[in-house]
mmCIF file of C-alpha atoms in Angstrom:
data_model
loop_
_atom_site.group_PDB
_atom_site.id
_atom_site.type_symbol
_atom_site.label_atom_id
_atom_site.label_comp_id
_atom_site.label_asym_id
_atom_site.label_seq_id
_atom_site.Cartn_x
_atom_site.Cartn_y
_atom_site.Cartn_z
ATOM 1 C CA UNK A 1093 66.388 -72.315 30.399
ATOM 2 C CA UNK A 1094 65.859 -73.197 26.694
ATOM 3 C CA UNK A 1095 65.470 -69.936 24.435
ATOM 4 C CA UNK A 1096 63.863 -70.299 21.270
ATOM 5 C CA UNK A 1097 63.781 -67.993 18.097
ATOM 6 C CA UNK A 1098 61.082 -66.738 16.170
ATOM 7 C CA UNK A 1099 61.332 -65.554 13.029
ATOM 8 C CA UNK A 1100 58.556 -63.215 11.990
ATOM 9 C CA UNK A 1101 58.666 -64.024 8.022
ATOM 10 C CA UNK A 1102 55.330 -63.738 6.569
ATOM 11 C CA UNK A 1103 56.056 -66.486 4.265
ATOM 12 C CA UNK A 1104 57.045 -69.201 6.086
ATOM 13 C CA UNK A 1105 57.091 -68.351 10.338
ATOM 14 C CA UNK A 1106 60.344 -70.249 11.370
ATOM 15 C CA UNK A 1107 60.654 -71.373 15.295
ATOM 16 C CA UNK A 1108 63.687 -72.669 16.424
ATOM 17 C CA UNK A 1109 65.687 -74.105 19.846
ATOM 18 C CA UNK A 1110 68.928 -75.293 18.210
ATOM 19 C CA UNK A 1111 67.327 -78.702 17.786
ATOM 20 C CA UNK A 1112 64.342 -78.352 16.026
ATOM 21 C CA UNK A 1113 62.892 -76.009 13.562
ATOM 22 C CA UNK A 1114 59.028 -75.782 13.162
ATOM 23 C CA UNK A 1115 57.584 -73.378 9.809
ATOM 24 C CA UNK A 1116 54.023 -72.620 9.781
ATOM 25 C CA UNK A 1117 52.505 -70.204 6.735
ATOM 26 C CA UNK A 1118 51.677 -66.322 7.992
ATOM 27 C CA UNK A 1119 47.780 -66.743 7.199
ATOM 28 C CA UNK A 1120 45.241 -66.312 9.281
ATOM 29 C CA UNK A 1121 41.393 -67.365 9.261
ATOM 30 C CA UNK A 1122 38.551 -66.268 11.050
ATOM 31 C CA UNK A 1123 35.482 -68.260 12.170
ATOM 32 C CA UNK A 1124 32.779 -68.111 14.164
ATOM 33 C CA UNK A 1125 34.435 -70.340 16.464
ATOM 34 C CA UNK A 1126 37.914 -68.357 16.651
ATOM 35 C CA UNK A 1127 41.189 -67.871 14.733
ATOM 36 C CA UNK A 1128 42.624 -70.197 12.795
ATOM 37 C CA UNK A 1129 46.289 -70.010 11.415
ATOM 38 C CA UNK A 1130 49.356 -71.405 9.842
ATOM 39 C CA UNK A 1131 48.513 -74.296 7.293
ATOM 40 C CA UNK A 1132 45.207 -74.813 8.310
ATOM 41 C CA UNK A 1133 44.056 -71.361 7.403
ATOM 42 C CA UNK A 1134 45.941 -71.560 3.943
ATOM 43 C CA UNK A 1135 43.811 -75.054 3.469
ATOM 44 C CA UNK A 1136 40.657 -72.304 3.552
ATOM 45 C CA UNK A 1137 42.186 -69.155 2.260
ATOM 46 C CA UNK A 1138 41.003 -69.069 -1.060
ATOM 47 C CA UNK A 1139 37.677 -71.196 -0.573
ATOM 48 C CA UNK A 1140 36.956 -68.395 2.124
ATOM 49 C CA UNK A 1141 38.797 -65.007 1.021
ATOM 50 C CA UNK A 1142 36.037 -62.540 2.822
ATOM 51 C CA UNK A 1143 37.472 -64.356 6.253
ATOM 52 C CA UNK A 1144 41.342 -64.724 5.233
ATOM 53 C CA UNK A 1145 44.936 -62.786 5.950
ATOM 54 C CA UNK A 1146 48.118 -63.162 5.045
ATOM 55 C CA UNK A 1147 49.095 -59.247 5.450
ATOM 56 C CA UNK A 1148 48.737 -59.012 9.322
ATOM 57 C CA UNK A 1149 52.403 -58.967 9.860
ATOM 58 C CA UNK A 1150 53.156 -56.943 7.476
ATOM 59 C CA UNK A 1151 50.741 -54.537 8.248
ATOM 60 C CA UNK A 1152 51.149 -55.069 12.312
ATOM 61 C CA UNK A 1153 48.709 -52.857 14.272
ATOM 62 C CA UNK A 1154 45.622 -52.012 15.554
ATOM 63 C CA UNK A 1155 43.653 -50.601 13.358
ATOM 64 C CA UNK A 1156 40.194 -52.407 13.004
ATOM 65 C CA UNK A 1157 40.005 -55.785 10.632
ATOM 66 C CA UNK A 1158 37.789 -55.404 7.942
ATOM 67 C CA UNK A 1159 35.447 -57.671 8.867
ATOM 68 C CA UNK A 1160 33.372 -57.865 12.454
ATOM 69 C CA UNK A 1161 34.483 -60.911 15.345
ATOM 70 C CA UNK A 1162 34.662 -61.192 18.855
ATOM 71 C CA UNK A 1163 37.812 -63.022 18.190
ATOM 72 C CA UNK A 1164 39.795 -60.161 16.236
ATOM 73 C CA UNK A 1165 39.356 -56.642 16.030
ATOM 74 C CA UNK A 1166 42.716 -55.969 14.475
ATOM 75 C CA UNK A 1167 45.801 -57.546 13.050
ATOM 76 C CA UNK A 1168 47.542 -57.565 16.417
ATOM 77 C CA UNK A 1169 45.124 -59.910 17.587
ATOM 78 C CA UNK A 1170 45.507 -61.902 14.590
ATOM 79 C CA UNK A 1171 49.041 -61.917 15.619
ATOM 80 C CA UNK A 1172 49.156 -62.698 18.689
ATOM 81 C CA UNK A 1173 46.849 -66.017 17.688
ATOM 82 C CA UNK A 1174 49.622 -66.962 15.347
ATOM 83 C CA UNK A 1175 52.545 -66.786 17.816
ATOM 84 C CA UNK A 1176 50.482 -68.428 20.712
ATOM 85 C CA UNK A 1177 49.765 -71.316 18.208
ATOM 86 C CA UNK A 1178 54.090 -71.244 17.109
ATOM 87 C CA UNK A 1179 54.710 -71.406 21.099
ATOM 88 C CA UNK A 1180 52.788 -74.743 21.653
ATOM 89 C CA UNK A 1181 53.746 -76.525 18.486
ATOM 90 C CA UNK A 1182 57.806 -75.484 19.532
ATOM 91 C CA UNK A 1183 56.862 -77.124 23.403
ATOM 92 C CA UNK A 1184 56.352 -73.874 25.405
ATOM 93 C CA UNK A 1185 59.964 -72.932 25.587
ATOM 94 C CA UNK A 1186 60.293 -70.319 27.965
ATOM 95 C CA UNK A 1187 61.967 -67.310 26.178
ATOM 96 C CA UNK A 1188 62.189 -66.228 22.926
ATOM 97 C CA UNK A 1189 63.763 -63.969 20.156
ATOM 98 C CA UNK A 1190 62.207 -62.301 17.611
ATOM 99 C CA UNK A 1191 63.748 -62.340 14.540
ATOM 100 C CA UNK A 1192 62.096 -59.427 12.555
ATOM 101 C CA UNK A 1193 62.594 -58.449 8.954
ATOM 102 C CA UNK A 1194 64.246 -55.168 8.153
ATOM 103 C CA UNK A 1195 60.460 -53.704 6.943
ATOM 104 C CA UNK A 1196 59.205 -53.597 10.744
ATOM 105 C CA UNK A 1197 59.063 -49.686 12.230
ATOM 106 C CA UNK A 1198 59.406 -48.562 15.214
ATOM 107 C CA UNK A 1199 55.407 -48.298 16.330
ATOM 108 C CA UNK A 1200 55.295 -52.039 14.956
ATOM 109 C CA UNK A 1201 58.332 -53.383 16.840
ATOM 110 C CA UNK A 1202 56.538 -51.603 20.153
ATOM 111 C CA UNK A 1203 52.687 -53.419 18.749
ATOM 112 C CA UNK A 1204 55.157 -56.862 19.082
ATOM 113 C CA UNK A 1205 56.060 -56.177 22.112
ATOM 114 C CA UNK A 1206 52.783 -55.238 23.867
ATOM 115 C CA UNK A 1207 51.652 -58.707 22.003
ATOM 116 C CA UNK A 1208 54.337 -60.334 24.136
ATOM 117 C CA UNK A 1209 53.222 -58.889 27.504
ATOM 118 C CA UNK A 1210 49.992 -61.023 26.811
ATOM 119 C CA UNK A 1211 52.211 -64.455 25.695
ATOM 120 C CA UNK A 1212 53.060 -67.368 28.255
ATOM 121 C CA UNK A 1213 56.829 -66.520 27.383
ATOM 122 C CA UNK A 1214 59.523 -63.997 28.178
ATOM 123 C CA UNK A 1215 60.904 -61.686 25.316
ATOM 124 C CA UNK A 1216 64.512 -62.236 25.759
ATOM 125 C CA UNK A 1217 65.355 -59.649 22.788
ATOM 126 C CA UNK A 1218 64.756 -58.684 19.516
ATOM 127 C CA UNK A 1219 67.305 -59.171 16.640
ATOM 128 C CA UNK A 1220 67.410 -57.887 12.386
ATOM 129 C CA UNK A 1221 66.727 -61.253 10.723
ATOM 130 C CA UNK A 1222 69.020 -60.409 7.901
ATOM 131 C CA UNK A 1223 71.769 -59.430 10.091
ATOM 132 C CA UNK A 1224 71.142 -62.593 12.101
ATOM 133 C CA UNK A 1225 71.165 -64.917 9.196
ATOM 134 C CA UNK A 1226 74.413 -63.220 7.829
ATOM 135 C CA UNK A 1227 77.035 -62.015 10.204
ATOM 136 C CA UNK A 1228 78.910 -64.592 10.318
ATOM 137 C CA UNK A 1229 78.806 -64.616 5.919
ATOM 138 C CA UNK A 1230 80.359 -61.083 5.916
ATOM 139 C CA UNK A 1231 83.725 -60.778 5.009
ATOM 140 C CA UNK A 1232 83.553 -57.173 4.519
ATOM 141 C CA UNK A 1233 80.114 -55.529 3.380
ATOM 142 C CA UNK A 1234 77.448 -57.666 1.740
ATOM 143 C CA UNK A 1235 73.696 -57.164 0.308
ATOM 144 C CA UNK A 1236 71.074 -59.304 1.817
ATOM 145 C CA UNK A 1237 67.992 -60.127 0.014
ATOM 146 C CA UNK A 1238 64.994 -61.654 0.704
ATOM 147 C CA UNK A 1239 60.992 -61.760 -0.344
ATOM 148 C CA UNK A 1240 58.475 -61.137 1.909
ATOM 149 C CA UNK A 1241 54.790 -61.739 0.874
ATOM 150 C CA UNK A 1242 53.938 -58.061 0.347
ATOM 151 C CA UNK A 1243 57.357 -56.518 0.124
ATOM 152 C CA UNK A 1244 61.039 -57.155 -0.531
ATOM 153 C CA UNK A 1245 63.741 -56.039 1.691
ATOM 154 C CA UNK A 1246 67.618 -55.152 0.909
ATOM 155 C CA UNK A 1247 69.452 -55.403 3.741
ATOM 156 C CA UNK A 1248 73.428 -53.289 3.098
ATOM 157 C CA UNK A 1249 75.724 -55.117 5.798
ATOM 158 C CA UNK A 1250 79.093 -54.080 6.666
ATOM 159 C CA UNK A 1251 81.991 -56.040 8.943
ATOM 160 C CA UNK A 1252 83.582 -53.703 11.574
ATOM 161 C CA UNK A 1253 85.994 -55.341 13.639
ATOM 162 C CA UNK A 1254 84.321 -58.467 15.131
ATOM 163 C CA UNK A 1255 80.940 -57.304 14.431
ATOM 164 C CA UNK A 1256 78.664 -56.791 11.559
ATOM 165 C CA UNK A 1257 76.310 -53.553 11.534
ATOM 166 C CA UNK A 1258 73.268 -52.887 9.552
ATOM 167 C CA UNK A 1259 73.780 -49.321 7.170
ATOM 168 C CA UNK A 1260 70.785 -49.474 5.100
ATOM 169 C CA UNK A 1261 67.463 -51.064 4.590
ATOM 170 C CA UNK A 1262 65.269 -50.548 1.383
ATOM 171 C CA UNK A 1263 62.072 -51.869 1.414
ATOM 172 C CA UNK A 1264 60.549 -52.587 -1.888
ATOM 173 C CA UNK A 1265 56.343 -52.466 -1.711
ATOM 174 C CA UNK A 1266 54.556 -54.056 -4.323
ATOM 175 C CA UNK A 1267 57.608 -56.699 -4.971
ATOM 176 C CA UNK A 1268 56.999 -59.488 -2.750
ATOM 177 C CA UNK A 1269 56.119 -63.224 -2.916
ATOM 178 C CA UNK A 1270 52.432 -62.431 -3.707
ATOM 179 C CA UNK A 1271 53.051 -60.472 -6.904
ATOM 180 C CA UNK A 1272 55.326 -63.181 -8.565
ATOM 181 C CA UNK A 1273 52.305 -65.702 -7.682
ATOM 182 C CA UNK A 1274 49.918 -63.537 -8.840
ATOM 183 C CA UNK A 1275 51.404 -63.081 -12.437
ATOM 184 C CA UNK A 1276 52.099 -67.051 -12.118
ATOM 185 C CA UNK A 1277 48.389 -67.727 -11.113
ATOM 186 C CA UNK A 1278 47.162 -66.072 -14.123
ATOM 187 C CA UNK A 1279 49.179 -67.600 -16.406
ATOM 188 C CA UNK A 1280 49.146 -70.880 -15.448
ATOM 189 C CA UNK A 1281 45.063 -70.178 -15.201
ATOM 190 C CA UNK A 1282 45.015 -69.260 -18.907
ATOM 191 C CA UNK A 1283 47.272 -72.320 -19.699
ATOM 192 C CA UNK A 1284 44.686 -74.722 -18.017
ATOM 193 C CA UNK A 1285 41.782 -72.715 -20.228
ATOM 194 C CA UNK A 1286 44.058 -73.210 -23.196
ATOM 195 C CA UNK A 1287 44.568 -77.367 -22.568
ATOM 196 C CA UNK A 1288 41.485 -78.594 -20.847
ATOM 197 C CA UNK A 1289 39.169 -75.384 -21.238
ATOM 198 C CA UNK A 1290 39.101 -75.344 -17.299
ATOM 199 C CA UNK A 1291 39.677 -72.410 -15.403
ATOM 200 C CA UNK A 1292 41.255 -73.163 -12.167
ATOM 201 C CA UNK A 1293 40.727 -69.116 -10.772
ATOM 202 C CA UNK A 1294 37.005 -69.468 -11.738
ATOM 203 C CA UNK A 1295 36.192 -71.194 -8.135
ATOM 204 C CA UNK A 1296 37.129 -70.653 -4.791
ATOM 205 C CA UNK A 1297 38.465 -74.210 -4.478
ATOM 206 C CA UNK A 1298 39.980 -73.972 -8.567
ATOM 207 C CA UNK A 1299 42.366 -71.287 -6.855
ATOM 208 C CA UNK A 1300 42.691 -73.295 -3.496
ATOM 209 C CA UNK A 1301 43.743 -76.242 -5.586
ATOM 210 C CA UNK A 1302 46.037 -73.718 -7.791
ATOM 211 C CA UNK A 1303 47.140 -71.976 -4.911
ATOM 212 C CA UNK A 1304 48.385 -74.807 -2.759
ATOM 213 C CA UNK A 1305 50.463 -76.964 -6.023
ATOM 214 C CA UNK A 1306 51.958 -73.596 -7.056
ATOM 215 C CA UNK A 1307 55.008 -73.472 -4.240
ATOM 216 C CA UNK A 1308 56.031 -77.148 -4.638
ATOM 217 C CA UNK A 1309 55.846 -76.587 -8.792
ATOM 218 C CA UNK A 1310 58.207 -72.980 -8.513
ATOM 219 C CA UNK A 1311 60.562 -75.262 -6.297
ATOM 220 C CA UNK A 1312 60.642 -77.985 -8.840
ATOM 221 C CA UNK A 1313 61.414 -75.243 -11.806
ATOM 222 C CA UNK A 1314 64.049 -73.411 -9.823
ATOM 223 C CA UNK A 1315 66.338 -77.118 -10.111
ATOM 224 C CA UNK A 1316 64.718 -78.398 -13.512
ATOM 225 C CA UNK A 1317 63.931 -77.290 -17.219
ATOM 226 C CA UNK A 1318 60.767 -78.826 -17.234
ATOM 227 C CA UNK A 1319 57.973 -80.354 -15.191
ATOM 228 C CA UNK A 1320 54.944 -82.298 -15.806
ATOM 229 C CA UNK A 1321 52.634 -80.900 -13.323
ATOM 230 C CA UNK A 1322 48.788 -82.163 -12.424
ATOM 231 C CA UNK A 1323 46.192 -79.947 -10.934
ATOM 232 C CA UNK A 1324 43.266 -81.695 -9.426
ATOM 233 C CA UNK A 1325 39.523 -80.524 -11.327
ATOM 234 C CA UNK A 1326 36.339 -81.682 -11.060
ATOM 235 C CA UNK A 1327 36.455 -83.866 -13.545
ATOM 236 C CA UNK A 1328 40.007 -85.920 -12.546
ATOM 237 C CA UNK A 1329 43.782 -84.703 -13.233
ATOM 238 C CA UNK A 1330 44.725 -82.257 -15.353
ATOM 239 C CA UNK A 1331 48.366 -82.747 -16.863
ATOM 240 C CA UNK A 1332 50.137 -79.693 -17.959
ATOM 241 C CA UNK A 1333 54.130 -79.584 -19.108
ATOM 242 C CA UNK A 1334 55.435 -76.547 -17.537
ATOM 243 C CA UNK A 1335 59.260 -74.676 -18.936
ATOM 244 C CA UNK A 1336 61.303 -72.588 -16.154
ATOM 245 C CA UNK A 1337 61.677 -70.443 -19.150
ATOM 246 C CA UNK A 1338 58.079 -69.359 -19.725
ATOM 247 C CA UNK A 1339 57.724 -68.986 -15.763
ATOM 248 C CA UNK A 1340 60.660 -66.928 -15.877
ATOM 249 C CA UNK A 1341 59.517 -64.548 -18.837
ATOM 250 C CA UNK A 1342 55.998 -64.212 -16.718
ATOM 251 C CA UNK A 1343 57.691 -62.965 -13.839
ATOM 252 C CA UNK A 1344 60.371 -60.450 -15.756
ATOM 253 C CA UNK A 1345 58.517 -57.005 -14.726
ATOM 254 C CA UNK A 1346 59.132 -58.361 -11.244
ATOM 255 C CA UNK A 1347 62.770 -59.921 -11.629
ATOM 256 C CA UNK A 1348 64.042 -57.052 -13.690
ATOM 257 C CA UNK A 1349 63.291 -54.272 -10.701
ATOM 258 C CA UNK A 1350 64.738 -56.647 -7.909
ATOM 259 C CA UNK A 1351 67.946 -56.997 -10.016
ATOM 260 C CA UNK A 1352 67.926 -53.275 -10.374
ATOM 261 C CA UNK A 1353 67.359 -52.462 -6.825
ATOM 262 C CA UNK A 1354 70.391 -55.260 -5.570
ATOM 263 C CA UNK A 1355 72.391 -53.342 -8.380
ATOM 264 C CA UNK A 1356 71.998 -49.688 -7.239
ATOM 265 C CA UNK A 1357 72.660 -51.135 -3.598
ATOM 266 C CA UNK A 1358 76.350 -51.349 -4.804
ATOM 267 C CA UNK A 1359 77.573 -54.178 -3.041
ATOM 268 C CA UNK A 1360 79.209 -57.134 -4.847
ATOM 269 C CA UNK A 1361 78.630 -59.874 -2.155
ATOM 270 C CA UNK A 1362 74.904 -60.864 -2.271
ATOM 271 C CA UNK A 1363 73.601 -63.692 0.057
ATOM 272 C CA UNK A 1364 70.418 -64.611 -0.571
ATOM 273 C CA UNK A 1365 67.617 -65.988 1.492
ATOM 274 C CA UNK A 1366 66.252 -69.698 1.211
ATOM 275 C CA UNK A 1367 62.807 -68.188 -0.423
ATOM 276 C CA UNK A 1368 64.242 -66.921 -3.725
ATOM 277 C CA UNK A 1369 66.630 -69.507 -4.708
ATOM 278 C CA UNK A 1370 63.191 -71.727 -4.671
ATOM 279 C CA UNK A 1371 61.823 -69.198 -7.795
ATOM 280 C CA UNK A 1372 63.106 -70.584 -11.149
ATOM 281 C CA UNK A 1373 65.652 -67.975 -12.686
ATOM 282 C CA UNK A 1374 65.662 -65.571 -9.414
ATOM 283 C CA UNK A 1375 69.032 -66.383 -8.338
ATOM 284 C CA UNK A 1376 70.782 -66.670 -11.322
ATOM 285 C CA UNK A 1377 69.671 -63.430 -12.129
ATOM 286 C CA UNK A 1378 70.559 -61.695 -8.791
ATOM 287 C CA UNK A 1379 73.518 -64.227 -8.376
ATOM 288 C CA UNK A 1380 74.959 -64.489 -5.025
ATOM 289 C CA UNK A 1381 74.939 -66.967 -2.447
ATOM 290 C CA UNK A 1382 71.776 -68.879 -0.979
ATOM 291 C CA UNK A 1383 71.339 -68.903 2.976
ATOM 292 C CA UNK A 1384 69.792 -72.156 4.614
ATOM 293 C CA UNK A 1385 65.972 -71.750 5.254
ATOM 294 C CA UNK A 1386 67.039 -71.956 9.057
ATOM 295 C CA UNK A 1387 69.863 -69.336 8.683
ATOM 296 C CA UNK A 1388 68.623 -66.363 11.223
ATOM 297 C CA UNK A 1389 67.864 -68.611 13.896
ATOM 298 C CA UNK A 1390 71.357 -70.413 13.770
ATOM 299 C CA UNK A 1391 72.617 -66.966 13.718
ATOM 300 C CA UNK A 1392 70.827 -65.619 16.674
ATOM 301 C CA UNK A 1393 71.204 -68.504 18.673
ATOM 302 C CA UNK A 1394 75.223 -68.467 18.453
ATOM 303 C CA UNK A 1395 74.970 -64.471 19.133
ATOM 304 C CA UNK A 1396 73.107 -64.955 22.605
#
């Protein structure tokens, strides 16, 4: 019986059998014809912002949405559309294991659960994605980091005998993916202003077009000095010659209290998920090792 993983990162939703391994974005859209996620909802998140999410997992539960559908009254449902989707694009398989990040409580972990009584698949157990994606990295005790989109979580991991045990989480609100792209979003908006007096955050589909290059340009900067980048306007392309340097300076505020959290978390061995080492500067500034993107499903899978 083929048992796949899902891990529940709000960033980037990894699915997994060993042979295959399907990411969809956590955002969600609601219509008037039903909920839309994964990177068809990010196409419309910005164009339609009153109808978008990208905090459901993070905030997992059932209190109401904001806005009124028969489709969703809260972000379980929202949820629950998103795995449902996962399960078909994976092929059904007929079990699965959560992978959850280290910022899920209890009451959340039991709202998952619940979901899963509703899902066309068995929930063959539930696993730490840090401590999937690193046990078999730990020598002796190591610091696992990684970004959410609302949130960063420190993960303190410790070898004892032939396993490795969790001692501490710290959960850092306000630190996530999100903030970095917000400072980089409105810089990179008053850089446009500056060069073609366009501003890219003045329209819904200025920020979707923003929005959507911003990822693949961080990615570029975190390998290279420089980068010519082109956003798309109105009126044709708009070059603009980008310096890891200046994104890095933008995004201090945020890289100087993750260094000083992964410092005061006193381990020496860090091991870093796939996310940050794809920010320019971020992991030569925490140092440590980068995990592959697919790391805590390769991990749960050889635990089973």
């Amino acid at each position: 019986m083929t048992t796949a993983v899902f891990q529940l990162h709000d960033v980037a939703l990894r699915c997994g059998t060993g042979s295959q391994l399907i990411e969809v974005p956590g955002h969600a859209l609601v219509t008037p014809q039903g909920i839309v996620t994964g990177a068809a909802a990010r196409a419309r998140a910005w164009r339609e912002p009153q109808h978008s999410f990208d905090q459901y997992w993070q905030q997992l539960g059932t209190a109401a949405l904001p806005v009124a559908s028969r489709h969703a009254r809260h972000f379980a449902d929202l949820a629950h559309a998103q795995l449902l989707a996962l399960h078909q694009a994976a092929g059904a398989p007929p079990r699965v294991i959560f992978a959850v990040p280290g910022n899920f409580a209890r009451d959340q972990l039991a709202v998952l659960l619940g979901i899963a009584q509703a899902a066309p698949f068995g929930v063959a157990g539930l696993i730490d994605a840090a401590l999937a994606a690193a046990h078999t990295e730990v020598a002796d005790a190591a610091l696992h980091l990684d970004l959410l989109r609302h949130c960063a979580v420190l993960t303190s991991l410790r070898r004892s005998g032939v396993e490795v045990v969790r001692e501490r989480v710290a959960v850092l609100p306000e630190l996530g993916l999100n903030r970095l792209h917000e400072l980089w979003a409105r810089h990179l908006a008053e850089r446009f202003i500056a060069a073609h007096r366009y501003d890219p955050l003045h329209t819904g589909s200025g920020e979707q077009a923003l929005r959507e290059a911003l990822p693949g340009w961080l990615a570029a900067l975190a390998r290279q000095r420089e980068l010519n980048a082109v956003l798309m306007g109105p009126r044709g392309p708009l070059p603009l010659l980008l310096g890891a340097a200046e994104l890095v300076a933008v995004a201090e505020p945020v890289y100087s209290r993750l260094a000083q959290a992964a410092a005061e978390a006193g381990s020496t061995e860090r091991l870093l998920a796939q996310g940050l080492t794809e920010l320019p500067g971020l992991r030569d500034r925490l140092g440590g090792r980068a995990l592959p993107a697919a790391a805590s499903i390769t991990g749960a899978l050889t635990m089973l």
